Short mmCIF file of C-alpha atoms in Angstrom, two decimals:
data_model
loop_
_atom_site.label_atom_id
_atom_site.label_comp_id
_atom_site.label_asym_id
_atom_site.label_seq_id
_atom_site.Cartn_x
_atom_site.Cartn_y
_atom_site.Cartn_z
CA MET A 1 -0.41 0.41 -0.17
CA SER A 2 1.53 3.73 -0.55
CA GLY A 3 0.04 7.11 -0.94
CA ALA A 4 1.15 9.77 1.79
CA HIS A 5 -1.51 12.11 2.76
CA ASN A 6 0.20 15.85 3.78
CA VAL A 7 -0.25 15.83 7.68
CA VAL A 8 1.44 18.82 7.97
CA TRP A 9 -1.50 21.76 8.40
CA LEU A 10 -1.55 23.77 5.61
CA GLY A 11 -0.75 27.20 5.25
CA THR A 12 1.86 26.89 8.79
CA PRO A 13 5.09 28.13 8.64
CA ALA A 14 7.70 26.48 8.41
CA PHE A 15 9.61 25.28 11.65
CA PRO A 16 12.15 28.52 12.16
CA GLU A 17 9.05 30.97 11.33
CA ALA A 18 6.76 29.33 13.62
CA ALA A 19 9.20 29.17 16.62
CA ARG A 20 9.78 32.34 16.12
CA ALA A 21 5.91 33.82 16.81
CA ALA A 22 6.35 30.88 19.87
CA LEU A 23 9.22 32.46 21.55
CA ALA A 24 7.73 35.65 21.77
CA ASP A 25 4.60 33.78 24.01
CA THR A 26 5.75 34.67 27.49
CA ARG A 27 2.38 32.93 28.67
CA LEU A 28 3.09 29.73 26.34
CA ARG A 29 6.39 29.32 27.46
CA ALA A 30 5.95 28.93 30.83
CA ASN A 31 2.52 26.44 30.69
CA LEU A 32 4.84 24.15 28.96
CA ARG A 33 7.90 24.48 31.07
CA ARG A 34 5.91 23.54 33.88
CA ALA A 35 3.91 20.88 32.77
CA THR A 36 6.89 19.53 30.82
CA GLY A 37 8.91 19.94 33.66
CA THR A 38 5.81 18.02 36.25
CA ILE A 39 5.51 15.08 33.82
CA ARG A 40 9.57 14.34 33.18
CA ASP A 41 9.72 14.10 37.23
CA LYS A 42 7.44 11.67 37.59
CA ARG A 43 7.96 9.57 34.43
CA LEU A 44 11.54 9.54 36.18
CA ALA A 45 10.47 8.99 40.01
CA VAL A 46 8.02 5.45 38.54
CA THR A 47 11.02 4.04 36.32
CA ALA A 48 13.05 4.56 39.01
CA GLU A 49 10.97 2.00 40.65
CA LEU A 50 11.68 -1.16 38.27
CA ASP A 51 15.11 -2.88 38.45
CA ASP A 52 14.40 -4.80 35.03
CA TRP A 53 13.56 -0.76 33.31
CA GLU A 54 16.09 -0.88 31.03
CA GLU A 55 15.36 -4.38 30.09
CA LEU A 56 11.82 -3.92 29.48
CA ARG A 57 13.04 -1.36 27.12
CA GLU A 58 14.83 -3.39 25.14
CA THR A 59 13.05 -5.81 24.94
CA ALA A 60 9.88 -3.57 23.32
CA ALA A 61 12.54 -2.26 20.90
CA THR A 62 13.45 -6.26 20.12
CA ILE A 63 9.47 -6.78 19.01
CA LYS A 64 9.07 -3.78 17.42
CA ARG A 65 11.94 -4.95 15.14
CA HIS A 66 10.47 -8.07 14.65
CA THR A 67 7.51 -6.53 14.05
CA LEU A 68 8.05 -3.86 11.22
CA ARG A 69 10.53 -6.60 9.55
CA HIS A 70 7.42 -8.61 8.99
CA LEU A 71 4.39 -6.17 9.05
CA ASP A 72 2.53 -7.99 6.08
CA HIS A 73 2.32 -11.01 7.24
CA HIS A 74 1.20 -10.00 11.33
CA LEU A 75 -1.36 -7.06 9.27
CA LEU A 76 -2.76 -10.23 7.13
CA ARG A 77 -3.17 -12.90 10.89
CA LEU A 78 -4.55 -9.67 12.62
CA GLU A 79 -7.04 -9.12 9.78
CA LYS A 80 -8.23 -12.97 9.75
CA ALA A 81 -8.14 -13.41 14.22
CA VAL A 82 -10.89 -9.93 14.07
CA THR A 83 -13.15 -11.03 11.05
CA ALA A 84 -12.87 -14.88 13.11
CA ALA A 85 -14.24 -12.65 16.09
CA GLY A 86 -17.30 -10.62 14.36
CA GLY A 87 -15.68 -7.57 13.36
CA VAL A 88 -15.15 -6.17 9.88
CA VAL A 89 -11.09 -4.83 8.89
CA HIS A 90 -11.37 -2.12 6.15
CA TRP A 91 -7.38 -1.34 4.09
CA ALA A 92 -6.87 2.41 3.59
CA ALA A 93 -4.29 3.68 1.63
CA ASP A 94 -4.01 6.90 2.90
CA ALA A 95 -6.04 9.40 4.22
CA ALA A 96 -8.72 10.01 1.59
CA GLU A 97 -9.44 6.50 1.81
CA ALA A 98 -9.86 6.25 5.02
CA ASN A 99 -12.46 9.41 5.08
CA ARG A 100 -14.63 7.76 2.49
CA ILE A 101 -14.48 4.84 4.55
CA VAL A 102 -15.35 5.99 7.56
CA THR A 103 -17.97 8.26 6.54
CA ALA A 104 -19.81 5.60 4.27
CA LEU A 105 -20.01 3.54 7.33
CA VAL A 106 -21.88 6.05 9.61
CA ARG A 107 -23.90 6.89 7.14
CA ALA A 108 -24.91 3.28 6.92
CA THR A 109 -26.22 3.70 10.30
CA GLY A 110 -28.52 7.06 9.78
CA GLU A 111 -26.69 9.20 12.07
CA ASP A 112 -25.44 12.64 11.77
CA SER A 113 -22.71 12.79 14.77
CA VAL A 114 -20.35 10.35 16.44
CA VAL A 115 -19.16 10.57 19.53
CA LYS A 116 -14.80 10.26 19.59
CA VAL A 117 -11.92 8.89 21.71
CA LYS A 118 -8.74 10.77 21.09
CA SER A 119 -6.80 9.63 17.97
CA MET A 120 -4.08 10.79 15.89
CA ALA A 121 -4.62 8.76 13.20
CA THR A 122 -7.78 10.93 12.27
CA GLN A 123 -6.47 13.63 13.13
CA GLU A 124 -4.03 13.12 11.03
CA ILE A 125 -5.87 12.22 8.07
CA GLY A 126 -8.13 15.31 9.49
CA LEU A 127 -11.45 12.99 10.05
CA ASN A 128 -13.61 15.61 12.08
CA GLU A 129 -13.36 17.73 8.84
CA ALA A 130 -14.63 15.16 6.19
CA LEU A 131 -17.36 13.67 8.36
CA ALA A 132 -18.44 17.52 8.59
CA GLU A 133 -18.18 18.03 5.07
CA ALA A 134 -20.48 15.02 4.22
CA GLY A 135 -22.73 16.74 7.34
CA VAL A 136 -21.72 14.69 10.49
CA ARG A 137 -20.82 16.29 13.32
CA ALA A 138 -17.57 14.86 15.80
CA TYR A 139 -17.95 14.91 19.04
CA GLU A 140 -14.43 14.73 21.22
CA THR A 141 -14.69 13.26 24.60
CA ASP A 142 -11.60 13.38 26.20
CA LEU A 143 -10.71 16.68 28.02
CA ALA A 144 -8.30 18.01 26.34
CA GLU A 145 -9.57 17.54 22.74
CA LEU A 146 -12.94 19.27 23.90
CA ILE A 147 -10.92 22.33 24.83
CA VAL A 148 -8.91 21.92 21.78
CA GLN A 149 -12.54 21.44 19.90
CA LEU A 150 -14.55 24.19 21.17
CA GLY A 151 -11.53 26.76 20.92
CA GLY A 152 -11.30 26.08 17.30
CA ASP A 153 -7.55 25.17 18.04
CA ARG A 154 -4.70 22.34 17.44
CA PRO A 155 -3.48 20.07 19.46
CA SER A 156 -0.01 20.68 20.30
CA HIS A 157 1.45 17.92 22.28
CA ILE A 158 1.11 13.88 22.17
CA LEU A 159 -0.07 13.63 25.62
CA VAL A 160 -1.87 16.63 26.84
CA PRO A 161 -2.97 18.16 23.89
CA ALA A 162 -4.38 21.59 25.68
CA ILE A 163 -0.70 21.64 27.21
CA HIS A 164 -0.91 25.68 26.20
CA ARG A 165 -4.12 26.57 27.54
CA GLY A 166 -3.82 27.88 31.20
CA ARG A 167 -7.03 27.42 33.59
CA SER A 168 -8.41 30.72 33.24
CA GLU A 169 -8.57 29.98 29.54
CA ILE A 170 -10.18 27.52 29.43
CA ARG A 171 -12.74 28.26 31.89
CA ASP A 172 -13.80 31.65 29.33
CA ILE A 173 -13.01 28.65 26.47
CA PHE A 174 -16.34 26.38 27.86
CA ARG A 175 -17.86 29.78 29.54
CA ARG A 176 -18.10 31.22 25.54
CA ARG A 177 -18.95 27.42 23.60
CA MET A 178 -20.51 25.17 25.14
CA GLY A 179 -23.69 26.07 24.08
CA GLU A 180 -22.82 25.65 20.69
CA TRP A 181 -21.86 22.15 21.18
CA GLY A 182 -24.74 21.09 23.55
CA ARG A 183 -25.04 21.56 27.03
CA PRO A 184 -24.23 25.15 27.87
CA ALA A 185 -21.35 25.63 30.98
CA PRO A 186 -22.81 26.61 34.33
CA GLU A 187 -22.99 29.65 35.41
CA GLY A 188 -20.27 31.48 37.41
CA LEU A 189 -17.95 28.52 36.49
CA THR A 190 -14.61 29.23 37.96
CA ASP A 191 -11.06 28.18 36.79
CA GLU A 192 -10.66 25.52 39.51
CA PRO A 193 -9.24 22.23 38.04
CA ARG A 194 -12.69 20.21 39.40
CA ASP A 195 -15.26 22.91 38.14
CA LEU A 196 -13.54 22.64 34.81
CA ALA A 197 -13.51 18.93 34.85
CA GLU A 198 -17.31 18.84 36.55
CA ALA A 199 -18.41 21.57 33.16
CA ALA A 200 -17.21 18.57 30.64
CA ARG A 201 -18.43 16.07 32.36
CA LEU A 202 -21.90 17.02 32.29
CA HIS A 203 -21.82 18.18 29.05
CA LEU A 204 -20.50 15.63 28.07
CA ARG A 205 -22.73 13.13 29.28
CA GLU A 206 -25.54 13.28 27.77
CA LYS A 207 -23.67 12.30 24.54
CA PHE A 208 -22.57 9.36 25.74
CA LEU A 209 -25.85 8.58 27.04
CA ARG A 210 -27.77 9.27 23.51
CA ALA A 211 -24.38 8.11 20.87
CA LYS A 212 -24.95 5.38 17.93
CA VAL A 213 -21.42 5.40 16.55
CA ALA A 214 -18.30 5.93 17.94
CA VAL A 215 -14.40 6.20 16.61
CA SER A 216 -11.81 6.13 17.67
CA GLY A 217 -7.91 5.34 17.87
CA ALA A 218 -5.47 2.10 19.42
CA ASN A 219 -2.74 2.32 20.65
CA PHE A 220 -2.33 -1.31 20.55
CA ALA A 221 -3.24 -4.96 18.38
CA ALA A 222 -2.99 -8.07 19.46
CA ALA A 223 -2.39 -10.39 15.48
CA ASP A 224 -3.19 -13.74 17.32
CA THR A 225 -6.57 -12.82 18.58
CA GLY A 226 -7.79 -9.58 17.26
CA THR A 227 -7.82 -7.67 20.28
CA VAL A 228 -7.42 -4.36 20.19
CA ALA A 229 -6.63 -1.80 22.92
CA VAL A 230 -6.52 1.27 23.96
CA VAL A 231 -5.45 3.56 26.89
CA GLU A 232 -6.59 6.22 28.66
CA SER A 233 -7.92 8.42 31.61
CA GLU A 234 -10.74 9.39 32.27
CA GLY A 235 -13.11 6.68 30.80
CA ASN A 236 -14.34 9.02 27.91
CA GLY A 237 -12.99 6.40 26.24
CA ARG A 238 -14.18 3.58 28.26
CA MET A 239 -17.66 5.06 27.36
CA CYS A 240 -17.33 5.33 23.71
CA LEU A 241 -15.93 1.71 23.28
CA THR A 242 -19.17 -0.15 25.10
CA LEU A 243 -22.22 2.26 24.72
CA PRO A 244 -22.60 3.05 20.69
CA GLU A 245 -24.26 0.15 18.79
CA THR A 246 -20.80 0.87 16.24
CA LEU A 247 -17.50 1.19 17.27
CA ILE A 248 -15.17 2.32 14.08
CA THR A 249 -11.50 1.87 14.86
CA VAL A 250 -8.31 3.66 12.28
CA MET A 251 -5.80 2.19 13.08
CA GLY A 252 -2.37 2.87 11.85
CA ILE A 253 -0.88 -0.57 10.55
CA GLU A 254 2.21 -0.31 12.81
CA LYS A 255 0.26 -0.47 16.19
CA VAL A 256 -0.27 -4.05 15.57
CA LEU A 257 1.77 -6.65 17.93
CA PRO A 258 2.27 -10.15 17.19
CA SER A 259 0.92 -11.56 20.21
CA PHE A 260 -1.39 -10.70 23.06
CA ALA A 261 1.24 -11.69 25.68
CA ASP A 262 3.00 -8.46 24.12
CA LEU A 263 0.97 -6.52 25.43
CA ASP A 264 2.27 -6.18 29.01
CA VAL A 265 5.37 -5.03 27.74
CA PHE A 266 4.24 -2.40 26.36
CA LEU A 267 1.09 -2.35 29.21
CA ARG A 268 4.34 -1.73 31.63
CA LEU A 269 6.16 0.64 29.59
CA LEU A 270 3.44 3.42 28.15
CA PRO A 271 2.20 4.88 31.52
CA ARG A 272 5.59 5.10 32.97
CA SER A 273 7.01 7.19 29.99
CA SER A 274 3.49 9.13 29.38
CA THR A 275 2.06 10.07 32.24
CA GLY A 276 4.15 9.06 35.28
CA GLU A 277 1.97 6.02 36.13
CA ARG A 278 1.88 2.72 37.34
CA MET A 279 -0.72 1.46 35.44
CA ASN A 280 -3.29 3.26 32.93
CA PRO A 281 -6.72 4.37 35.45
CA TYR A 282 -8.51 2.43 31.76
CA THR A 283 -7.39 -0.21 29.95
CA SER A 284 -10.31 -1.34 28.05
CA LEU A 285 -9.28 -4.61 25.33
CA TRP A 286 -11.76 -5.70 23.10
CA THR A 287 -11.68 -8.36 20.47
CA GLY A 288 -14.30 -8.23 17.93
CA VAL A 289 -18.07 -8.18 18.86
CA THR A 290 -20.02 -10.37 21.70
CA GLU A 291 -23.49 -10.57 21.83
CA GLY A 292 -25.00 -8.74 24.74
CA ASP A 293 -21.68 -7.02 25.19
CA GLY A 294 -20.63 -3.89 23.87
CA PRO A 295 -20.93 -2.88 20.39
CA ARG A 296 -23.18 -4.86 17.53
CA ASN A 297 -20.85 -3.75 14.62
CA PHE A 298 -17.18 -3.61 15.03
CA HIS A 299 -15.03 -2.20 12.38
CA LEU A 300 -11.02 -1.94 11.96
CA VAL A 301 -9.67 0.79 9.62
CA LEU A 302 -6.04 -0.30 8.65
CA LEU A 303 -4.43 3.19 7.71
CA ASP A 304 -1.19 3.20 5.39
CA ASN A 305 -1.18 7.01 4.07
CA GLY A 306 2.82 6.50 4.10
CA ARG A 307 3.92 4.30 6.67
CA THR A 308 5.28 1.33 4.25
CA ALA A 309 7.31 4.22 2.24
CA THR A 310 8.45 5.26 5.58
CA LEU A 311 9.27 1.44 6.52
CA ALA A 312 11.16 1.29 2.82
CA ASP A 313 14.09 3.43 5.18
CA GLU A 314 16.20 1.45 6.72
CA VAL A 315 17.26 4.51 9.62
CA GLY A 316 14.15 6.51 8.97
CA ARG A 317 11.36 3.27 9.92
CA GLN A 318 12.41 2.89 13.13
CA ALA A 319 10.61 5.88 14.10
CA LEU A 320 7.12 3.53 13.09
CA ALA A 321 8.09 2.12 16.39
CA CYS A 322 6.99 4.84 18.24
CA ILE A 323 3.99 4.34 20.96
CA ARG A 324 2.84 7.76 21.56
CA CYS A 325 4.20 8.21 25.18
CA SER A 326 5.20 11.74 24.73
CA ALA A 327 7.97 11.14 26.36
CA CYS A 328 10.90 12.37 24.14
CA LEU A 329 8.51 16.07 24.05
CA ASN A 330 8.85 15.91 27.89
CA VAL A 331 12.89 16.51 27.96
CA CYS A 332 13.55 18.50 24.53
CA PRO A 333 14.57 21.51 25.69
CA VAL A 334 13.23 23.02 22.08
CA TYR A 335 9.78 21.61 22.82
CA GLU A 336 9.76 23.07 26.09
CA ARG A 337 10.26 26.67 24.16
CA THR A 338 8.37 26.00 21.39
CA GLY A 339 5.66 24.27 21.62
CA GLY A 340 3.85 22.01 19.67
CA HIS A 341 2.66 24.37 16.85
CA ALA A 342 5.36 25.57 15.76
CA TYR A 343 5.92 21.74 14.19
CA GLY A 344 3.20 22.28 11.86
CA SER A 345 1.63 18.49 12.25
CA VAL A 346 -0.41 16.93 14.62
CA TYR A 347 2.79 14.95 15.55
CA PRO A 348 4.95 17.87 17.47
CA GLY A 349 8.46 17.48 19.27
CA PRO A 350 11.09 14.58 18.64
CA ILE A 351 8.99 12.27 17.31
CA GLY A 352 7.13 14.49 14.80
CA ALA A 353 10.15 16.23 13.16
CA VAL A 354 11.13 12.33 11.76
CA LEU A 355 8.04 10.96 11.70
CA THR A 356 6.32 14.07 9.43
CA PRO A 357 8.88 14.34 7.21
CA GLN A 358 8.63 10.32 6.13
CA LEU A 359 5.17 9.92 6.01
CA VAL A 360 4.22 13.63 3.96
CA GLY A 361 8.39 13.51 1.85
CA VAL A 362 10.93 15.18 3.42
CA GLY A 363 10.59 17.63 0.56
CA ASN A 364 7.14 18.88 2.23
CA ALA A 365 8.78 19.30 5.56
CA ALA A 366 12.08 19.65 5.34
CA SER A 367 12.42 22.23 8.24
CA LEU A 368 11.33 19.41 10.48
CA PRO A 369 14.62 17.44 11.14
CA PHE A 370 16.36 21.26 11.25
CA ALA A 371 13.91 21.98 14.74
CA SER A 372 16.95 20.11 17.15
CA THR A 373 19.83 20.64 19.12
CA LEU A 374 20.43 16.76 19.04
CA CYS A 375 21.74 16.24 22.27
CA GLY A 376 19.86 12.70 23.20
CA ALA A 377 17.70 12.92 25.82
CA CYS A 378 14.58 12.51 23.72
CA TYR A 379 16.67 8.89 22.44
CA ASP A 380 17.54 8.94 26.38
CA ALA A 381 13.81 8.80 27.09
CA CYS A 382 12.31 7.09 24.43
CA PRO A 383 10.82 3.34 26.10
CA VAL A 384 11.34 1.58 22.65
CA LYS A 385 14.73 3.33 22.15
CA ILE A 386 14.40 5.08 18.85
CA ASP A 387 17.49 6.42 18.02
CA ILE A 388 15.68 9.92 17.31
CA PRO A 389 19.63 11.86 17.04
CA GLU A 390 20.05 9.10 13.93
CA VAL A 391 17.42 9.42 12.54
CA LEU A 392 17.44 13.70 12.85
CA VAL A 393 20.78 13.22 10.74
CA HIS A 394 19.58 10.99 7.99
CA LEU A 395 16.45 13.09 7.66
CA ARG A 396 18.39 16.42 7.22
CA ALA A 397 20.69 14.28 4.52
CA ALA A 398 18.08 13.90 2.99
CA ALA A 399 16.49 17.12 3.08
CA VAL A 400 19.34 18.69 1.67
CA GLU A 401 19.47 16.07 -1.50
CA ALA A 402 15.98 17.38 -1.75
CA GLU A 403 16.63 20.81 -1.87
CA ARG A 404 19.20 20.45 -4.62
CA GLY A 405 16.72 19.40 -6.51
CA GLY A 406 19.65 17.26 -8.92
CA ARG A 407 21.30 20.04 -9.59
CA LEU A 408 24.95 19.81 -11.35
CA LEU A 409 26.44 22.55 -9.44
CA PRO A 410 27.56 22.48 -5.68
CA THR A 411 25.52 24.25 -2.97
CA ALA A 412 28.04 26.66 -0.77
CA GLU A 413 27.38 24.29 2.41
CA ALA A 414 28.58 21.98 0.22
CA LEU A 415 31.78 23.41 -1.18
CA ALA A 416 32.80 25.22 2.31
CA MET A 417 32.99 21.35 3.47
CA LYS A 418 34.63 20.12 0.60
CA ALA A 419 37.32 23.19 1.19
CA ALA A 420 37.30 21.89 5.70
CA GLY A 421 37.67 18.51 4.48
CA ALA A 422 40.87 19.53 2.26
CA VAL A 423 42.23 22.01 5.34
CA LEU A 424 42.06 19.02 8.15
CA SER A 425 42.94 16.81 6.76
CA SER A 426 46.88 17.76 6.10
CA PRO A 427 48.21 19.13 9.65
CA ARG A 428 50.06 21.74 7.58
CA ARG A 429 47.28 22.92 6.13
CA LEU A 430 45.44 23.21 9.15
CA ALA A 431 48.33 25.19 11.12
CA ALA A 432 48.60 27.53 8.44
CA VAL A 433 44.82 28.47 8.80
CA GLN A 434 45.24 28.52 12.03
CA ARG A 435 47.79 31.06 11.80
CA LEU A 436 45.70 32.88 9.46
CA ALA A 437 42.82 32.98 11.62
CA ALA A 438 44.47 33.92 14.42
CA VAL A 439 45.75 37.12 13.26
CA GLY A 440 42.61 37.67 11.12
CA ALA A 441 40.63 37.56 14.31
CA ARG A 442 42.52 40.05 16.41
CA LEU A 443 41.85 42.48 13.95
CA VAL A 444 37.74 42.12 14.23
CA ALA A 445 37.14 40.37 17.60
CA ARG A 446 35.75 42.72 20.63
CA ASP A 447 36.27 40.98 24.08
CA GLY A 448 37.51 37.55 23.14
CA ARG A 449 34.53 37.45 20.77
CA ILE A 450 33.57 37.86 17.34
CA GLY A 451 30.00 39.54 15.80
CA ALA A 452 27.79 39.35 13.57
CA LEU A 453 29.61 37.92 10.38
CA PRO A 454 28.44 38.30 6.83
CA GLY A 455 27.21 35.92 3.54
CA PRO A 456 26.78 32.50 4.19
CA PHE A 457 27.66 31.96 7.97
CA ALA A 458 25.14 35.41 8.95
CA SER A 459 22.04 32.96 10.04
CA TRP A 460 24.96 31.16 12.71
CA SER A 461 26.39 34.28 13.85
CA GLY A 462 23.49 36.62 14.03
CA THR A 463 21.55 34.75 17.13
CA ARG A 464 25.28 34.58 19.20
CA ASP A 465 28.57 35.89 19.31
CA THR A 466 31.33 33.18 17.68
CA PRO A 467 35.42 33.03 19.85
CA ALA A 468 37.71 34.32 18.03
CA PRO A 469 40.41 32.03 17.39
CA ALA A 470 43.32 31.11 20.03
CA ARG A 471 46.65 33.36 18.97
CA GLU A 472 48.50 30.22 19.15
CA PRO A 473 46.78 27.31 17.73
CA LEU A 474 47.20 23.84 20.70
CA ARG A 475 49.68 21.86 17.66
CA ALA A 476 52.56 24.94 18.94
CA TRP A 477 51.60 25.49 22.63
CA TRP A 478 51.92 21.53 22.31
CA ARG A 479 55.66 21.76 20.58
CA ARG A 480 56.53 24.67 22.64
CA THR A 481 55.45 22.97 26.30
CA ARG A 482 56.56 19.78 25.71
CA PRO A 483 59.64 19.00 23.91
CA PRO A 484 60.69 15.85 23.18
CA ARG A 485 62.53 13.99 25.86
CA SER A 486 64.71 11.28 23.69
CA GLU A 487 65.41 9.98 20.27
CA ASP A 488 62.26 7.20 20.96
CA SER A 489 59.77 9.73 21.78
CA ARG A 490 59.96 12.32 18.89
CA THR A 491 58.07 9.64 16.43
CA THR A 492 55.05 10.21 18.74
CA GLU A 493 55.69 13.45 21.10
CA GLY A 494 56.85 14.99 19.36
CA LYS A 495 54.07 15.24 16.70
CA GLY A 496 51.60 16.86 19.13
CA PRO A 497 48.48 15.49 20.02
CA ARG A 498 46.26 13.87 17.68
#
């Protein structure tokens, strides 16, 4: 299957421009710092409780690597198991096909509204918008997603989509918009968390009791039994998954696991990595349909949308192992300062910087692989050991090649790198350049620092001072202070440091 659909929000500026605007928002930065810091500290505390945490990570990474290598096999096993359990499986090559399938399924029920469990896959394909065009209204039931929907906003975090909103902002959104979507906010609503949660509960309860159709995503699906899993913290998902007559689940094909037993590993990793909890308050598992228990009709839509194209990249495919825990976002110094909207994608942060360009094509999200300091904190935090820095560097090279567009003439950067290679490969040339740099630096440096540089160096030096080269290069200092002690030592020490 192939046919990627653009998961980048159309019209969104590239990351550098969007990040510049986000950095100017002091309230946003304060909200992000407080929220990510809290989640980060909780995660560190609960992961430290497990003596086998690193073994769990390695086991999960091994399972994911195996699954991705044999993805076609496990998907066919999943289809067979779901069908045998009374469900119906649909295959969607891209977003347009997935939206057509879900819209047709909803229309077949005769309903004009659905309730939704929080799902990044449905955000990726723009399902709410597609349903609206068909006259079907989708109601988000996750508290944070409800805030985003009522505010006409976009999610900015994988786990906490409304992380950029403060309590007073949420209160104002509830007061202003709840009545347009159903039960209005109570009179005199305050910004106390308890009051806000109660307002959302009252607003959503009537929707749960009336809904005939629900749409969900999936955290995992076991190929051997056909069991689908959704984990959440509020119970809204449980209401959607059990009360309606028809349940439609949209799942990225990478979410499949070989066996039901594999869930044990991931259900221990995910809550600790995402919310800093030992286990999720609500873990819902279902296998097809069961008479008298839950929905009478179950449809599983398996979504490709660029995933098989990503699978073909031996380096980049590891991004498909992501379990959407958001641990990488909470430790990322770039995300903490810019928030998720700057990434222009439903997948923000470090994982979005490597996943989005592969799903939509590097040329359509060329700035995202550069939205990182390459500090490696994301790799250390990832529960399935995705080497995000490695993929970032790999995609940066691809972005540069895409920008060149097959041009025969080398870029200024390529010429600079070639010149640097020629200098660094020769000790004599390096020493000469160091002497020239020291002389030149003395002419332009002030207080040992060099300000803005001209030409191609302007973008780098415009936001940071460049240290002036030392008056005496290291090799010269070494030769001056470390003279050879004997004839034998000249062959090693006499040449200086290497």
